[in-house]
Amino acid sequence: MTEPAFYHRLRELREHFTPPQGVTHPEISGGAFVMTMSPCRRHQITTADLRDQLASQVPDGVGVLEAADIGDEVLGKLRVPDLVVTDGGAVPLLVVEIVSPPTAGTDYDAKGRDYPAMGIPRYLIVDPRDGTCTYQWEIGGREGRPAYENRLRLPYGSTVAVATGLGTWKLDTSGLPLYSRKDMMLPPE
């Protein structure tokens, strides 16, 4: 079976799969389903806050979607970002990932490679573990593969300005919650 055929088969299987309670709908990466635990409350609060901020600024015809599928047959990847800003075109304008403690490496590393390879021009990582945001934009090349040329890391309390051809969207991070020790699966102090 060819790689695209295998990817399509996984997509078909995924459509008929019901994840167990407390587990997210799977992503596809490396020829396998990738499932994680459902996000904690602070993760959900962060997602809702950022969704509302973006939705109040984007122009008509642009949507801010939670947990929308983004697939790339050539790469054999299906990702489900926490937020997707789209004008309905083939490629989202912005994806946002809220870091969950067990999947931090995926958000920073794997998705940091996948999203520019998918042609997604802007990627924002919000990290409630340490109260930082990492905004990446402008796809170029590094080591023979697509990569973001620009990276800006800001602490919570800053305003992240996402410049697009449709305007600049400003995200206030001052009210975003940090994870508790329990959220990070650490023992109490």
PDB file of C-alpha atoms in Angstrom:
ATOM      1  CA  MET A   1       0.000   0.000   0.000  1.00  0.00           C
ATOM      2  CA  THR A   2       1.404   3.427  -0.925  1.00  0.00           C
ATOM      3  CA  GLU A   3       1.896   6.093   1.746  1.00  0.00           C
ATOM      4  CA  PRO A   4      -0.994   8.276   0.476  1.00  0.00           C
ATOM      5  CA  ALA A   5      -3.235   5.188   0.314  1.00  0.00           C
ATOM      6  CA  PHE A   6      -2.242   4.247   3.876  1.00  0.00           C
ATOM      7  CA  TYR A   7      -2.937   7.803   5.051  1.00  0.00           C
ATOM      8  CA  HIS A   8      -6.383   7.690   3.401  1.00  0.00           C
ATOM      9  CA  ARG A   9      -7.088   4.346   5.048  1.00  0.00           C
ATOM     10  CA  LEU A  10      -6.203   5.813   8.440  1.00  0.00           C
ATOM     11  CA  ARG A  11      -8.479   8.784   7.716  1.00  0.00           C
ATOM     12  CA  GLU A  12     -11.332   6.379   6.879  1.00  0.00           C
ATOM     13  CA  LEU A  13     -10.746   4.364  10.051  1.00  0.00           C
ATOM     14  CA  ARG A  14     -10.660   7.580  12.078  1.00  0.00           C
ATOM     15  CA  GLU A  15     -14.111   8.561  10.782  1.00  0.00           C
ATOM     16  CA  HIS A  16     -15.568   5.391  12.307  1.00  0.00           C
ATOM     17  CA  PHE A  17     -13.577   5.532  15.531  1.00  0.00           C
ATOM     18  CA  THR A  18     -15.089   6.701  18.795  1.00  0.00           C
ATOM     19  CA  PRO A  19     -12.375   7.582  21.299  1.00  0.00           C
ATOM     20  CA  PRO A  20     -12.819   6.423  24.881  1.00  0.00           C
ATOM     21  CA  GLN A  21     -14.135   8.980  27.358  1.00  0.00           C
ATOM     22  CA  GLY A  22     -11.407  11.407  28.401  1.00  0.00           C
ATOM     23  CA  VAL A  23      -9.365  10.933  25.208  1.00  0.00           C
ATOM     24  CA  THR A  24      -9.223  13.279  22.203  1.00  0.00           C
ATOM     25  CA  HIS A  25     -10.037  12.321  18.621  1.00  0.00           C
ATOM     26  CA  PRO A  26      -6.767  11.033  17.147  1.00  0.00           C
ATOM     27  CA  GLU A  27      -4.302  12.872  14.989  1.00  0.00           C
ATOM     28  CA  ILE A  28      -2.319  10.986  12.324  1.00  0.00           C
ATOM     29  CA  SER A  29       1.464  11.169  12.303  1.00  0.00           C
ATOM     30  CA  GLY A  30       4.147   8.717  11.292  1.00  0.00           C
ATOM     31  CA  GLY A  31       1.592   6.223   9.970  1.00  0.00           C
ATOM     32  CA  ALA A  32      -0.121   5.927  13.379  1.00  0.00           C
ATOM     33  CA  PHE A  33      -2.973   7.373  15.383  1.00  0.00           C
ATOM     34  CA  VAL A  34      -1.818   9.783  18.091  1.00  0.00           C
ATOM     35  CA  MET A  35      -4.268  10.243  20.954  1.00  0.00           C
ATOM     36  CA  THR A  36      -3.971  12.311  24.106  1.00  0.00           C
ATOM     37  CA  MET A  37      -5.990  12.840  27.235  1.00  0.00           C
ATOM     38  CA  SER A  38      -8.695  15.479  26.995  1.00  0.00           C
ATOM     39  CA  PRO A  39      -7.418  18.902  28.068  1.00  0.00           C
ATOM     40  CA  CYS A  40      -7.766  20.141  31.650  1.00  0.00           C
ATOM     41  CA  ARG A  41     -10.014  23.043  32.634  1.00  0.00           C
ATOM     42  CA  ARG A  42      -7.258  25.718  32.534  1.00  0.00           C
ATOM     43  CA  HIS A  43      -6.377  24.577  28.988  1.00  0.00           C
ATOM     44  CA  GLN A  44     -10.040  24.916  27.990  1.00  0.00           C
ATOM     45  CA  ILE A  45     -10.306  28.364  29.626  1.00  0.00           C
ATOM     46  CA  THR A  46      -7.222  29.516  27.701  1.00  0.00           C
ATOM     47  CA  THR A  47      -8.633  28.174  24.434  1.00  0.00           C
ATOM     48  CA  ALA A  48     -11.993  29.897  24.984  1.00  0.00           C
ATOM     49  CA  ASP A  49     -10.366  33.211  25.955  1.00  0.00           C
ATOM     50  CA  LEU A  50      -8.135  33.276  22.869  1.00  0.00           C
ATOM     51  CA  ARG A  51     -10.995  32.149  20.613  1.00  0.00           C
ATOM     52  CA  ASP A  52     -13.178  34.988  21.870  1.00  0.00           C
ATOM     53  CA  GLN A  53     -10.384  37.560  21.464  1.00  0.00           C
ATOM     54  CA  LEU A  54      -9.699  36.453  17.890  1.00  0.00           C
ATOM     55  CA  ALA A  55     -13.376  36.169  16.931  1.00  0.00           C
ATOM     56  CA  SER A  56     -13.957  39.801  17.966  1.00  0.00           C
ATOM     57  CA  GLN A  57     -11.171  41.003  15.626  1.00  0.00           C
ATOM     58  CA  VAL A  58     -11.254  38.906  12.463  1.00  0.00           C
ATOM     59  CA  PRO A  59     -13.207  40.281   9.486  1.00  0.00           C
ATOM     60  CA  ASP A  60     -16.449  38.832   8.178  1.00  0.00           C
ATOM     61  CA  GLY A  61     -15.869  35.594   6.309  1.00  0.00           C
ATOM     62  CA  VAL A  62     -13.032  34.527   8.623  1.00  0.00           C
ATOM     63  CA  GLY A  63     -13.751  31.877  11.230  1.00  0.00           C
ATOM     64  CA  VAL A  64     -12.070  30.925  14.477  1.00  0.00           C
ATOM     65  CA  LEU A  65     -12.567  27.196  14.966  1.00  0.00           C
ATOM     66  CA  GLU A  66     -11.738  24.908  17.863  1.00  0.00           C
ATOM     67  CA  ALA A  67     -10.216  21.478  17.235  1.00  0.00           C
ATOM     68  CA  ALA A  68     -10.604  21.560  13.435  1.00  0.00           C
ATOM     69  CA  ASP A  69      -8.846  18.903  11.360  1.00  0.00           C
ATOM     70  CA  ILE A  70      -5.916  20.002   9.193  1.00  0.00           C
ATOM     71  CA  GLY A  71      -4.639  17.263   6.912  1.00  0.00           C
ATOM     72  CA  ASP A  72      -1.838  16.948   4.401  1.00  0.00           C
ATOM     73  CA  GLU A  73      -1.895  13.850   2.218  1.00  0.00           C
ATOM     74  CA  VAL A  74       1.658  14.317   0.925  1.00  0.00           C
ATOM     75  CA  LEU A  75       3.064  14.547   4.461  1.00  0.00           C
ATOM     76  CA  GLY A  76       0.701  11.853   5.737  1.00  0.00           C
ATOM     77  CA  LYS A  77      -0.269  14.110   8.651  1.00  0.00           C
ATOM     78  CA  LEU A  78      -3.553  15.056  10.226  1.00  0.00           C
ATOM     79  CA  ARG A  79      -3.323  17.571  13.033  1.00  0.00           C
ATOM     80  CA  VAL A  80      -6.053  18.997  15.247  1.00  0.00           C
ATOM     81  CA  PRO A  81      -4.887  22.381  16.580  1.00  0.00           C
ATOM     82  CA  ASP A  82      -6.649  23.914  19.561  1.00  0.00           C
ATOM     83  CA  LEU A  83      -7.593  26.928  17.404  1.00  0.00           C
ATOM     84  CA  VAL A  84      -7.618  27.475  13.652  1.00  0.00           C
ATOM     85  CA  VAL A  85      -8.221  30.857  12.023  1.00  0.00           C
ATOM     86  CA  THR A  86      -9.402  30.351   8.448  1.00  0.00           C
ATOM     87  CA  ASP A  87     -11.001  32.224   5.593  1.00  0.00           C
ATOM     88  CA  GLY A  88     -12.186  28.923   4.127  1.00  0.00           C
ATOM     89  CA  GLY A  89      -9.115  28.521   1.935  1.00  0.00           C
ATOM     90  CA  ALA A  90      -7.057  25.371   1.733  1.00  0.00           C
ATOM     91  CA  VAL A  91      -4.488  26.654   4.253  1.00  0.00           C
ATOM     92  CA  PRO A  92      -5.363  28.244   7.630  1.00  0.00           C
ATOM     93  CA  LEU A  93      -4.187  31.785   8.339  1.00  0.00           C
ATOM     94  CA  LEU A  94      -3.102  30.911  11.893  1.00  0.00           C
ATOM     95  CA  VAL A  95      -3.016  27.869  14.157  1.00  0.00           C
ATOM     96  CA  VAL A  96      -2.804  28.050  17.945  1.00  0.00           C
ATOM     97  CA  GLU A  97      -1.728  25.235  20.240  1.00  0.00           C
ATOM     98  CA  ILE A  98      -2.163  25.382  24.009  1.00  0.00           C
ATOM     99  CA  VAL A  99       0.579  23.209  25.506  1.00  0.00           C
ATOM    100  CA  SER A 100      -0.552  20.268  27.605  1.00  0.00           C
ATOM    101  CA  PRO A 101       2.110  18.919  29.988  1.00  0.00           C
ATOM    102  CA  PRO A 102       2.419  15.458  28.386  1.00  0.00           C
ATOM    103  CA  THR A 103       2.506  16.796  24.798  1.00  0.00           C
ATOM    104  CA  ALA A 104       4.860  19.773  25.039  1.00  0.00           C
ATOM    105  CA  GLY A 105       7.434  18.157  22.758  1.00  0.00           C
ATOM    106  CA  THR A 106       4.793  17.532  20.121  1.00  0.00           C
ATOM    107  CA  ASP A 107       3.610  21.155  20.176  1.00  0.00           C
ATOM    108  CA  TYR A 108       7.091  22.669  20.033  1.00  0.00           C
ATOM    109  CA  ASP A 109       8.975  20.131  17.915  1.00  0.00           C
ATOM    110  CA  ALA A 110       6.739  17.893  15.765  1.00  0.00           C
ATOM    111  CA  LYS A 111       4.069  20.489  15.049  1.00  0.00           C
ATOM    112  CA  GLY A 112       6.776  23.146  14.738  1.00  0.00           C
ATOM    113  CA  ARG A 113       8.004  21.103  11.751  1.00  0.00           C
ATOM    114  CA  ASP A 114       4.595  19.989  10.443  1.00  0.00           C
ATOM    115  CA  TYR A 115       2.823  23.356  10.296  1.00  0.00           C
ATOM    116  CA  PRO A 116       5.367  25.160   8.080  1.00  0.00           C
ATOM    117  CA  ALA A 117       5.591  22.023   5.895  1.00  0.00           C
ATOM    118  CA  MET A 118       1.789  22.260   5.532  1.00  0.00           C
ATOM    119  CA  GLY A 119       2.192  25.892   4.426  1.00  0.00           C
ATOM    120  CA  ILE A 120       0.548  27.400   7.523  1.00  0.00           C
ATOM    121  CA  PRO A 121       2.031  30.919   7.679  1.00  0.00           C
ATOM    122  CA  ARG A 122       1.592  31.637  11.402  1.00  0.00           C
ATOM    123  CA  TYR A 123       1.860  29.415  14.481  1.00  0.00           C
ATOM    124  CA  LEU A 124       1.262  30.495  18.079  1.00  0.00           C
ATOM    125  CA  ILE A 125       2.174  28.242  21.007  1.00  0.00           C
ATOM    126  CA  VAL A 126       0.676  29.253  24.355  1.00  0.00           C
ATOM    127  CA  ASP A 127       2.345  27.533  27.304  1.00  0.00           C
ATOM    128  CA  PRO A 128       0.482  27.647  30.654  1.00  0.00           C
ATOM    129  CA  ARG A 129       3.281  25.632  32.275  1.00  0.00           C
ATOM    130  CA  ASP A 130       5.585  28.661  32.431  1.00  0.00           C
ATOM    131  CA  GLY A 131       3.355  31.505  31.228  1.00  0.00           C
ATOM    132  CA  THR A 132       4.940  32.116  27.842  1.00  0.00           C
ATOM    133  CA  CYS A 133       3.809  32.443  24.237  1.00  0.00           C
ATOM    134  CA  THR A 134       5.939  31.599  21.222  1.00  0.00           C
ATOM    135  CA  TYR A 135       4.799  33.194  17.970  1.00  0.00           C
ATOM    136  CA  GLN A 136       6.360  31.918  14.725  1.00  0.00           C
ATOM    137  CA  TRP A 137       5.816  33.227  11.207  1.00  0.00           C
ATOM    138  CA  GLU A 138       7.217  33.590   7.683  1.00  0.00           C
ATOM    139  CA  ILE A 139       8.040  30.219   6.180  1.00  0.00           C
ATOM    140  CA  GLY A 140      11.510  29.796   4.759  1.00  0.00           C
ATOM    141  CA  GLY A 141      13.824  26.833   4.722  1.00  0.00           C
ATOM    142  CA  ARG A 142      16.233  25.261   7.145  1.00  0.00           C
ATOM    143  CA  GLU A 143      18.195  22.050   6.684  1.00  0.00           C
ATOM    144  CA  GLY A 144      16.346  21.308   3.438  1.00  0.00           C
ATOM    145  CA  ARG A 145      12.842  21.583   4.885  1.00  0.00           C
ATOM    146  CA  PRO A 146      10.268  24.327   5.445  1.00  0.00           C
ATOM    147  CA  ALA A 147      10.696  26.186   8.735  1.00  0.00           C
ATOM    148  CA  TYR A 148       9.534  29.412  10.336  1.00  0.00           C
ATOM    149  CA  GLU A 149      12.088  32.180   9.855  1.00  0.00           C
ATOM    150  CA  ASN A 150      10.861  34.378  12.714  1.00  0.00           C
ATOM    151  CA  ARG A 151      10.213  33.496  16.333  1.00  0.00           C
ATOM    152  CA  LEU A 152       9.141  35.736  19.193  1.00  0.00           C
ATOM    153  CA  ARG A 153       8.840  34.451  22.757  1.00  0.00           C
ATOM    154  CA  LEU A 154       6.845  36.608  25.171  1.00  0.00           C
ATOM    155  CA  PRO A 155       5.788  36.237  28.814  1.00  0.00           C
ATOM    156  CA  TYR A 156       2.159  36.245  29.883  1.00  0.00           C
ATOM    157  CA  GLY A 157       1.081  39.836  30.420  1.00  0.00           C
ATOM    158  CA  SER A 158       2.302  40.786  26.958  1.00  0.00           C
ATOM    159  CA  THR A 159       0.152  41.440  23.930  1.00  0.00           C
ATOM    160  CA  VAL A 160       0.884  39.171  20.974  1.00  0.00           C
ATOM    161  CA  ALA A 161       0.342  40.970  17.653  1.00  0.00           C
ATOM    162  CA  VAL A 162      -0.425  38.617  14.753  1.00  0.00           C
ATOM    163  CA  ALA A 163       0.058  40.565  11.518  1.00  0.00           C
ATOM    164  CA  THR A 164      -1.830  39.235   8.482  1.00  0.00           C
ATOM    165  CA  GLY A 165      -2.986  40.573   5.143  1.00  0.00           C
ATOM    166  CA  LEU A 166      -6.402  40.915   6.795  1.00  0.00           C
ATOM    167  CA  GLY A 167      -5.188  43.115   9.638  1.00  0.00           C
ATOM    168  CA  THR A 168      -3.270  42.748  12.878  1.00  0.00           C
ATOM    169  CA  TRP A 169      -4.964  40.722  15.584  1.00  0.00           C
ATOM    170  CA  LYS A 170      -3.901  41.477  19.146  1.00  0.00           C
ATOM    171  CA  LEU A 171      -4.067  38.836  21.864  1.00  0.00           C
ATOM    172  CA  ASP A 172      -3.879  39.984  25.489  1.00  0.00           C
ATOM    173  CA  THR A 173      -2.240  37.238  27.560  1.00  0.00           C
ATOM    174  CA  SER A 174      -2.493  38.969  30.946  1.00  0.00           C
ATOM    175  CA  GLY A 175      -5.612  37.076  32.056  1.00  0.00           C
ATOM    176  CA  LEU A 176      -4.566  33.609  30.930  1.00  0.00           C
ATOM    177  CA  PRO A 177      -4.308  31.033  33.741  1.00  0.00           C
ATOM    178  CA  LEU A 178      -1.172  29.095  34.603  1.00  0.00           C
ATOM    179  CA  TYR A 179      -1.327  25.361  35.193  1.00  0.00           C
ATOM    180  CA  SER A 180      -1.449  24.126  38.762  1.00  0.00           C
ATOM    181  CA  ARG A 181       0.889  21.420  40.014  1.00  0.00           C
ATOM    182  CA  LYS A 182      -2.015  18.987  39.690  1.00  0.00           C
ATOM    183  CA  ASP A 183      -2.567  20.036  36.027  1.00  0.00           C
ATOM    184  CA  MET A 184       1.099  19.252  35.417  1.00  0.00           C
ATOM    185  CA  MET A 185       0.757  15.885  37.193  1.00  0.00           C
ATOM    186  CA  LEU A 186       3.219  16.926  39.904  1.00  0.00           C
ATOM    187  CA  PRO A 187       2.858  16.047  43.598  1.00  0.00           C
ATOM    188  CA  PRO A 188       1.622  18.802  45.935  1.00  0.00           C
ATOM    189  CA  GLU A 189       4.328  20.901  47.587  1.00  0.00           C
TER     190      GLU A 189
END
